[in-house]
Coordinates of C-alpha atoms in Angstrom, one line a residue:
Chain A
M861 CA -123.9 68.7 -16.5
A862 CA -120.3 68.7 -16.0
D863 CA -118.5 71.5 -14.5
V864 CA -116.3 73.0 -17.2
T865 CA -114.9 75.7 -14.8
P866 CA -111.2 76.0 -15.8
T867 CA -108.9 75.3 -12.9
P868 CA -107.3 78.1 -11.8
I869 CA -103.6 79.0 -12.9
D870 CA -101.1 80.1 -10.5
G871 CA -99.0 83.0 -11.2
D872 CA -96.0 81.1 -11.7
T873 CA -97.5 78.9 -14.6
L874 CA -98.8 81.8 -16.1
L875 CA -95.6 83.5 -16.4
R876 CA -94.0 80.4 -17.7
Q877 CA -96.9 80.2 -20.3
R878 CA -96.5 83.5 -21.5
T879 CA -92.7 83.2 -21.8
V880 CA -93.2 80.3 -23.7
R881 CA -95.4 81.8 -26.1
V882 CA -93.1 85.0 -26.6
L883 CA -90.1 82.7 -27.5
Q884 CA -92.1 80.3 -29.6
T885 CA -93.6 83.3 -31.4
G886 CA -90.2 84.7 -31.9
F887 CA -88.7 81.5 -33.0
R888 CA -91.8 80.8 -35.7
I889 CA -91.6 84.5 -37.0
A890 CA -87.7 83.9 -37.4
V891 CA -88.2 80.5 -39.0
G892 CA -90.8 82.2 -41.3
F893 CA -88.5 84.5 -42.6
L894 CA -85.8 82.4 -43.1
A895 CA -88.0 79.9 -44.9
I896 CA -89.0 82.7 -47.4
G897 CA -85.7 83.7 -47.9
L898 CA -84.5 80.2 -48.6
V899 CA -87.7 79.8 -51.0
L900 CA -87.0 83.0 -52.9
S901 CA -83.1 81.9 -53.0
A902 CA -84.4 78.6 -54.8
I903 CA -86.6 80.3 -56.9
Q904 CA -84.3 83.1 -58.1
R905 CA -81.6 80.5 -58.0
E906 CA -79.4 82.8 -56.3
A907 CA -76.7 81.3 -54.1
L908 CA -76.6 82.5 -50.6
P909 CA -74.5 85.5 -50.0
H910 CA -71.8 85.6 -47.7
E911 CA -72.8 88.4 -45.8
F912 CA -76.0 90.3 -44.9
G913 CA -76.2 94.4 -45.4
S914 CA -76.6 97.0 -42.8
P915 CA -80.2 96.9 -41.0
D916 CA -81.2 99.6 -43.4
E917 CA -80.1 97.6 -46.4
V918 CA -81.8 94.5 -45.0
V919 CA -85.2 96.4 -45.1
Q920 CA -84.5 97.7 -48.5
D921 CA -83.8 94.1 -49.5
V922 CA -87.0 92.8 -48.1
F923 CA -89.0 95.4 -49.9
D924 CA -87.4 94.4 -53.2
G925 CA -88.2 90.9 -52.6
S926 CA -84.5 89.9 -52.4
P927 CA -83.7 86.5 -50.5
V928 CA -81.0 88.1 -48.4
G929 CA -83.5 90.6 -46.8
F930 CA -85.7 88.0 -45.5
L931 CA -82.6 85.8 -44.3
G932 CA -81.3 89.0 -42.5
L933 CA -84.6 89.8 -41.1
G934 CA -85.1 86.1 -39.9
I935 CA -81.8 86.2 -37.9
A936 CA -82.5 89.7 -36.4
T937 CA -85.8 88.2 -35.2
I938 CA -84.2 85.6 -33.2
I939 CA -81.5 87.9 -31.9
L940 CA -84.3 90.2 -30.5
T941 CA -86.4 87.4 -29.2
P942 CA -84.8 87.0 -25.6
L943 CA -85.3 90.7 -25.3
A944 CA -89.2 90.5 -26.0
A945 CA -89.3 87.5 -23.8
T946 CA -87.9 89.8 -20.8
I947 CA -90.3 92.6 -21.9
A948 CA -93.1 89.9 -21.6
I949 CA -92.0 88.9 -18.1
A950 CA -91.6 92.4 -16.8
V951 CA -95.3 93.2 -18.2
T952 CA -96.5 89.9 -16.5
F953 CA -94.9 91.1 -13.1
V954 CA -96.8 94.4 -13.4
Q955 CA -100.0 92.7 -14.0
F956 CA -99.5 90.4 -10.8
G957 CA -98.6 93.4 -8.9
D958 CA -95.1 92.2 -8.0
R959 CA -93.3 95.5 -7.8
R960 CA -90.1 94.2 -6.7
Y961 CA -89.6 91.7 -9.9
A962 CA -91.4 94.2 -12.2
L963 CA -88.3 96.6 -11.5
I964 CA -85.9 93.9 -11.8
S965 CA -86.9 92.9 -15.0
G966 CA -87.3 96.4 -16.0
A967 CA -83.8 96.9 -14.7
V968 CA -82.8 93.8 -17.0
I969 CA -84.3 95.4 -20.0
V970 CA -82.5 98.7 -19.4
V971 CA -79.1 96.9 -19.1
L972 CA -80.0 94.7 -22.2
L973 CA -81.0 97.9 -24.2
I974 CA -77.6 99.8 -23.1
S975 CA -75.2 96.7 -24.2
L976 CA -77.2 96.5 -27.4
S977 CA -76.7 100.3 -28.2
L978 CA -72.7 100.1 -26.9
S979 CA -72.3 97.1 -28.9
V980 CA -73.9 98.1 -32.3
L981 CA -72.7 102.0 -32.0
Chain B
M4 CA -69.3 75.6 -50.0
D5 CA -70.1 72.3 -51.0
I6 CA -73.0 70.2 -49.7
W7 CA -71.0 68.1 -47.6
N8 CA -69.6 71.3 -45.6
I9 CA -73.2 72.3 -45.2
V10 CA -74.1 69.2 -43.6
G11 CA -71.0 69.0 -41.7
I12 CA -72.2 72.3 -40.1
G13 CA -75.5 71.2 -39.4
V14 CA -74.5 68.0 -37.7
A15 CA -71.7 70.1 -35.7
A16 CA -74.6 72.2 -34.6
V17 CA -76.9 69.2 -33.5
F18 CA -73.9 68.1 -31.3
A19 CA -73.1 71.6 -29.6
A20 CA -76.8 72.2 -29.3
T21 CA -77.8 68.9 -27.7
F22 CA -74.7 69.2 -24.9
G23 CA -75.3 72.9 -24.4
S24 CA -79.1 72.5 -24.0
M25 CA -78.9 69.7 -21.7
L26 CA -76.3 71.4 -19.3
G27 CA -77.4 75.1 -19.3
L28 CA -74.8 76.3 -21.8
G29 CA -74.9 78.1 -24.9
G30 CA -73.0 75.5 -26.9
G31 CA -70.7 77.9 -28.6
V32 CA -67.8 76.3 -26.6
F33 CA -68.4 73.3 -28.6
L34 CA -69.6 74.7 -32.0
V35 CA -66.4 77.4 -32.4
P36 CA -63.7 74.5 -32.4
L37 CA -65.8 72.3 -34.4
L38 CA -66.4 74.7 -37.0
T39 CA -62.9 76.0 -37.1
L40 CA -61.0 72.8 -36.7
F41 CA -62.8 70.2 -38.7
L42 CA -64.8 72.4 -41.2
G43 CA -62.3 75.2 -42.1
V44 CA -64.7 78.1 -41.4
D45 CA -62.9 81.3 -40.6
P46 CA -62.6 82.0 -36.8
H47 CA -64.4 85.3 -36.8
I48 CA -67.4 83.8 -38.9
A49 CA -67.4 81.0 -36.3
V50 CA -67.6 83.2 -33.5
G51 CA -70.8 85.3 -35.2
A52 CA -72.4 81.9 -36.2
S53 CA -71.7 80.7 -32.6
A54 CA -73.3 83.9 -30.9
V55 CA -76.5 83.5 -33.3
C56 CA -76.8 79.9 -32.3
V57 CA -76.5 80.3 -28.5
V58 CA -79.3 82.7 -28.8
T59 CA -81.3 80.1 -30.9
N60 CA -80.5 77.4 -28.4
S61 CA -81.4 79.4 -25.5
V62 CA -84.7 80.3 -27.1
V63 CA -85.5 76.6 -28.3
G64 CA -84.2 74.9 -25.1
S65 CA -85.7 77.3 -22.9
T66 CA -89.0 76.7 -24.6
V67 CA -88.9 73.0 -23.7
H68 CA -87.4 73.7 -20.2
L69 CA -90.1 76.0 -19.2
R70 CA -92.8 73.4 -20.1
S71 CA -90.8 71.2 -17.7
G72 CA -90.8 73.7 -15.1
F73 CA -86.9 73.8 -14.6
P74 CA -86.1 77.2 -14.9
N75 CA -86.8 80.0 -12.1
I76 CA -87.5 83.0 -13.9
R77 CA -87.4 85.3 -10.8
L78 CA -83.9 83.9 -10.0
S79 CA -83.0 84.2 -13.7
M80 CA -84.0 88.2 -13.5
L81 CA -82.4 88.6 -10.4
L82 CA -78.8 87.2 -11.5
Q83 CA -79.1 88.7 -15.0
V84 CA -79.1 92.3 -13.5
T85 CA -75.7 91.7 -12.2
T86 CA -74.6 89.5 -14.9
A87 CA -75.4 91.7 -17.7
I88 CA -73.8 94.9 -15.9
G89 CA -70.9 92.7 -15.3
A90 CA -70.7 91.6 -19.0
I91 CA -70.8 95.7 -20.1
A92 CA -68.0 96.2 -17.7
G93 CA -66.1 93.2 -18.8
A94 CA -66.1 94.0 -22.4
L95 CA -65.2 97.7 -21.6
V96 CA -62.0 96.6 -19.6
A97 CA -61.2 93.7 -21.7
L98 CA -58.5 95.6 -23.5
R99 CA -56.8 96.7 -20.2
V100 CA -56.4 93.2 -18.9
S101 CA -54.0 90.5 -19.8
A102 CA -55.8 87.8 -21.8
N103 CA -53.6 85.2 -20.3
A104 CA -54.4 86.2 -16.6
I105 CA -58.1 86.0 -17.5
N106 CA -57.9 82.6 -19.2
L107 CA -55.7 81.1 -16.2
V108 CA -58.2 82.5 -13.4
L109 CA -61.3 81.4 -15.4
G110 CA -59.4 77.9 -16.1
L111 CA -58.7 77.6 -12.4
V112 CA -62.3 78.5 -11.3
L113 CA -63.7 76.0 -13.6
L114 CA -61.2 73.5 -12.5
Y115 CA -62.3 74.1 -9.1
S116 CA -65.8 74.0 -10.0
A117 CA -65.8 70.6 -11.6
A118 CA -63.9 69.2 -8.6
S119 CA -66.6 70.6 -6.1
M120 CA -69.6 69.3 -8.2
L121 CA -67.7 65.9 -8.8
R122 CA -67.5 65.3 -5.0
Q123 CA -71.0 66.5 -4.3
R124 CA -72.8 64.8 -7.5
R125 CA -74.6 62.0 -5.4
L126 CA -75.9 64.4 -2.7
E127 CA -79.6 64.8 -2.5
P128 CA -81.1 68.3 -3.1
V129 CA -81.2 70.1 0.2
P130 CA -84.6 69.3 1.8
L131 CA -86.9 72.1 2.2
R132 CA -87.9 73.0 5.8
P133 CA -91.6 74.0 6.4
D134 CA -90.3 77.3 8.1
E135 CA -87.5 77.9 5.4
P136 CA -87.2 81.6 4.9
D137 CA -87.7 83.0 1.5
P138 CA -87.0 86.7 1.9
H139 CA -86.5 87.4 -2.1
G140 CA -89.6 85.4 -3.0
L141 CA -87.7 82.9 -5.0
H142 CA -89.1 79.6 -3.8
G143 CA -89.1 77.2 -6.9
S144 CA -90.4 73.6 -7.7
Y145 CA -90.6 71.0 -10.5
R146 CA -91.4 67.5 -11.3
D147 CA -88.5 65.5 -12.0
P148 CA -89.7 62.7 -14.3
A149 CA -86.3 61.0 -13.9
S150 CA -86.7 60.3 -10.3
R151 CA -90.8 60.7 -10.0
R152 CA -90.6 63.3 -7.3
T153 CA -91.5 66.8 -7.0
I154 CA -88.5 68.9 -6.0
E155 CA -88.8 72.3 -3.9
Y156 CA -86.2 74.8 -2.9
V157 CA -85.2 78.2 -2.0
P158 CA -81.9 79.6 -3.5
R159 CA -79.6 80.5 -0.7
N160 CA -76.9 82.9 -0.3
V161 CA -78.7 85.2 -2.7
G162 CA -76.5 88.4 -2.0
V163 CA -73.2 86.4 -2.4
G164 CA -74.5 84.6 -5.7
M165 CA -75.8 87.9 -7.3
G166 CA -72.2 89.7 -6.5
M167 CA -70.5 86.2 -8.1
S168 CA -72.9 86.2 -10.9
G169 CA -71.8 89.8 -11.7
G170 CA -68.2 88.4 -11.7
A171 CA -69.3 85.7 -14.0
G172 CA -70.9 88.4 -16.2
V173 CA -67.3 90.3 -16.0
L174 CA -65.6 87.3 -17.3
S175 CA -68.3 86.5 -20.0
G176 CA -67.8 90.1 -21.3
M177 CA -64.1 89.7 -21.4
L178 CA -64.1 86.6 -23.0
G179 CA -67.1 86.7 -25.3
I180 CA -68.8 83.5 -23.7
G181 CA -72.2 83.0 -22.6
G182 CA -71.3 82.2 -18.9
G183 CA -73.5 79.0 -18.6
A184 CA -70.3 77.1 -17.5
I185 CA -70.0 79.3 -14.6
Q186 CA -73.5 80.1 -13.8
V187 CA -74.5 76.5 -13.3
P188 CA -72.1 75.8 -10.6
L189 CA -72.5 79.0 -9.0
M190 CA -76.2 78.0 -8.6
N191 CA -75.7 74.6 -7.9
L192 CA -73.0 74.9 -4.9
L193 CA -73.3 78.4 -3.7
M194 CA -76.9 78.8 -3.7
K195 CA -78.1 75.2 -3.6
V196 CA -80.2 75.2 -6.5
P197 CA -80.9 71.8 -7.6
V198 CA -78.7 70.9 -10.9
K199 CA -81.9 70.6 -13.2
A200 CA -83.2 74.0 -12.2
A201 CA -79.8 75.7 -12.2
A202 CA -79.3 74.2 -16.0
G203 CA -82.9 75.4 -16.9
T204 CA -82.2 78.9 -15.5
S205 CA -78.6 79.2 -17.0
A206 CA -80.2 78.1 -20.3
F207 CA -82.6 80.9 -20.3
M208 CA -80.0 83.3 -19.2
V209 CA -77.4 82.8 -21.7
G210 CA -79.6 83.8 -24.4
M211 CA -80.1 87.2 -22.7
T212 CA -76.3 87.4 -22.1
A213 CA -75.5 86.6 -26.0
V214 CA -77.8 89.0 -27.5
A215 CA -75.4 91.9 -27.3
T216 CA -72.6 89.7 -28.9
A217 CA -74.7 88.4 -31.6
A218 CA -75.9 91.9 -32.3
V219 CA -72.1 93.1 -32.8
F220 CA -71.5 90.3 -35.2
Y221 CA -74.7 91.1 -37.1
A222 CA -74.2 94.9 -37.3
D223 CA -70.4 94.1 -38.3
G224 CA -71.5 92.1 -41.4
Q225 CA -69.8 88.9 -39.6
I226 CA -72.7 86.7 -39.8
D227 CA -72.5 84.3 -43.1
P228 CA -75.7 83.1 -44.4
Q229 CA -73.9 79.9 -45.7
V230 CA -72.6 78.8 -42.2
V231 CA -75.2 80.1 -39.9
I232 CA -78.6 78.9 -41.6
P233 CA -77.6 75.1 -41.5
A234 CA -76.0 75.7 -38.0
M235 CA -79.5 77.1 -36.9
I236 CA -81.3 74.1 -38.4
G237 CA -78.9 72.0 -36.6
V238 CA -79.3 74.0 -33.3
F239 CA -83.0 73.6 -33.5
L240 CA -82.8 69.9 -33.6
G241 CA -80.1 69.5 -31.1
S242 CA -81.7 71.8 -28.5
Q243 CA -84.9 69.9 -28.3
A244 CA -82.9 66.6 -28.0
G245 CA -80.9 68.1 -25.2
S246 CA -83.7 69.6 -23.2
Q247 CA -85.8 66.3 -23.5
V248 CA -82.4 64.5 -22.2
T249 CA -82.3 66.7 -19.3
R250 CA -85.8 65.7 -18.2
R251 CA -85.1 62.2 -18.4
V252 CA -81.4 61.4 -17.3
Q253 CA -80.8 61.1 -13.7
T254 CA -79.2 63.8 -11.8
H255 CA -75.9 62.3 -11.0
R256 CA -75.4 61.5 -14.6
L257 CA -76.0 64.9 -15.7
V258 CA -73.7 66.5 -13.4
L259 CA -70.8 63.7 -14.4
V260 CA -71.4 65.1 -18.0
F261 CA -71.1 68.5 -16.9
V262 CA -67.9 67.9 -14.8
I263 CA -66.3 66.3 -17.9
V264 CA -67.1 69.4 -20.1
I265 CA -66.0 72.0 -17.6
A266 CA -63.0 70.1 -16.8
Y267 CA -62.1 70.0 -20.4
L268 CA -62.9 73.7 -20.6
G269 CA -60.8 74.6 -17.5
I270 CA -57.7 72.5 -18.9
S271 CA -58.2 74.5 -22.3
M272 CA -58.4 77.6 -20.5
V273 CA -55.1 77.0 -18.1
L274 CA -53.1 75.8 -21.2
K275 CA -54.3 78.8 -23.1
A276 CA -52.9 80.9 -20.7
F277 CA -49.4 79.3 -21.2
G278 CA -49.7 79.8 -24.9
I279 CA -51.0 76.4 -25.8
S280 CA -54.1 76.4 -28.1
F281 CA -56.2 73.6 -29.4
G282 CA -56.6 76.0 -32.5
R283 CA -59.7 78.0 -31.5
D284 CA -57.8 81.2 -32.1

């Protein structure tokens, strides 16, 4: 019987795989929202608008089934994907017991959140 | 907006993303002038679309680069701490410093980097000694399909690199750029990171740096779906192509393309400092 024991994956490979998975997932979700928005826009024969509403309006538009809501959600998802990848990296370092890089990744997340709040406020 | 404009935006984005992803840049430095000069897009809308495209390019390009093993994630986290802090500081002090002085300094830095990289483009990666110290745990390795060799390296001058990366972040924050044009030469020349690893690491970092900029434009209503949607489709195609080219192209050729691009940017910045612009603003 063939040996089916999987080859052990080293930490760096796992780190890369997880980061790829988060980036891909974020991208796919964003593309999904954008596709829904474009299809709805075609069905409702509605031209694409020239701007999105505020984050609150985008959420309301999604519940109303408006194309612009889904398009806005798609763009917001892609913007937040690098932040999600950084969180996944920090979690992986914690799991590996790599305290130094867990702290460094945590610091990156904090600085990103500060810059996001400064820029949006 | 007619169909040809939409197609034009998509094609411009393919071009910008291909070169951006190949060289570890966001691609905004190509996209903004193309949109404003050739497609008549309002500069504010072009910059907003560019910010979203830089993030998209980073997300898509990094996926391909990470599979090739080029980016050094630990190094990207370490440099991102000071880059991000620098970017906040840069954005906060941007109004207090003369824009011409910043453009002149950045232009000269880019021209110096271009000259240094051109001089060293045929140098082999610094060979790794068996007893090479790695106090920061930053050892990296990747298989280079172009040379069919496994390249191993340990970044050097890490403290100075972090400090200068903070400076690059300040310039990024002041000028609203992703910073790849500064980070790649910094990693390659000062930290002795092989150019493909530097480009892959930088491609991952520019996405994080551009998040805040993209969010500002989003919250400010400066993201036009009629521009950004075709641009994102173009970025998706171009980014994949650029990352694949990086895998296959010989390093010295990649460096040559990079040198041409940053020399162009450097000259543009210096001219802009003296009031001569190509119309980006």
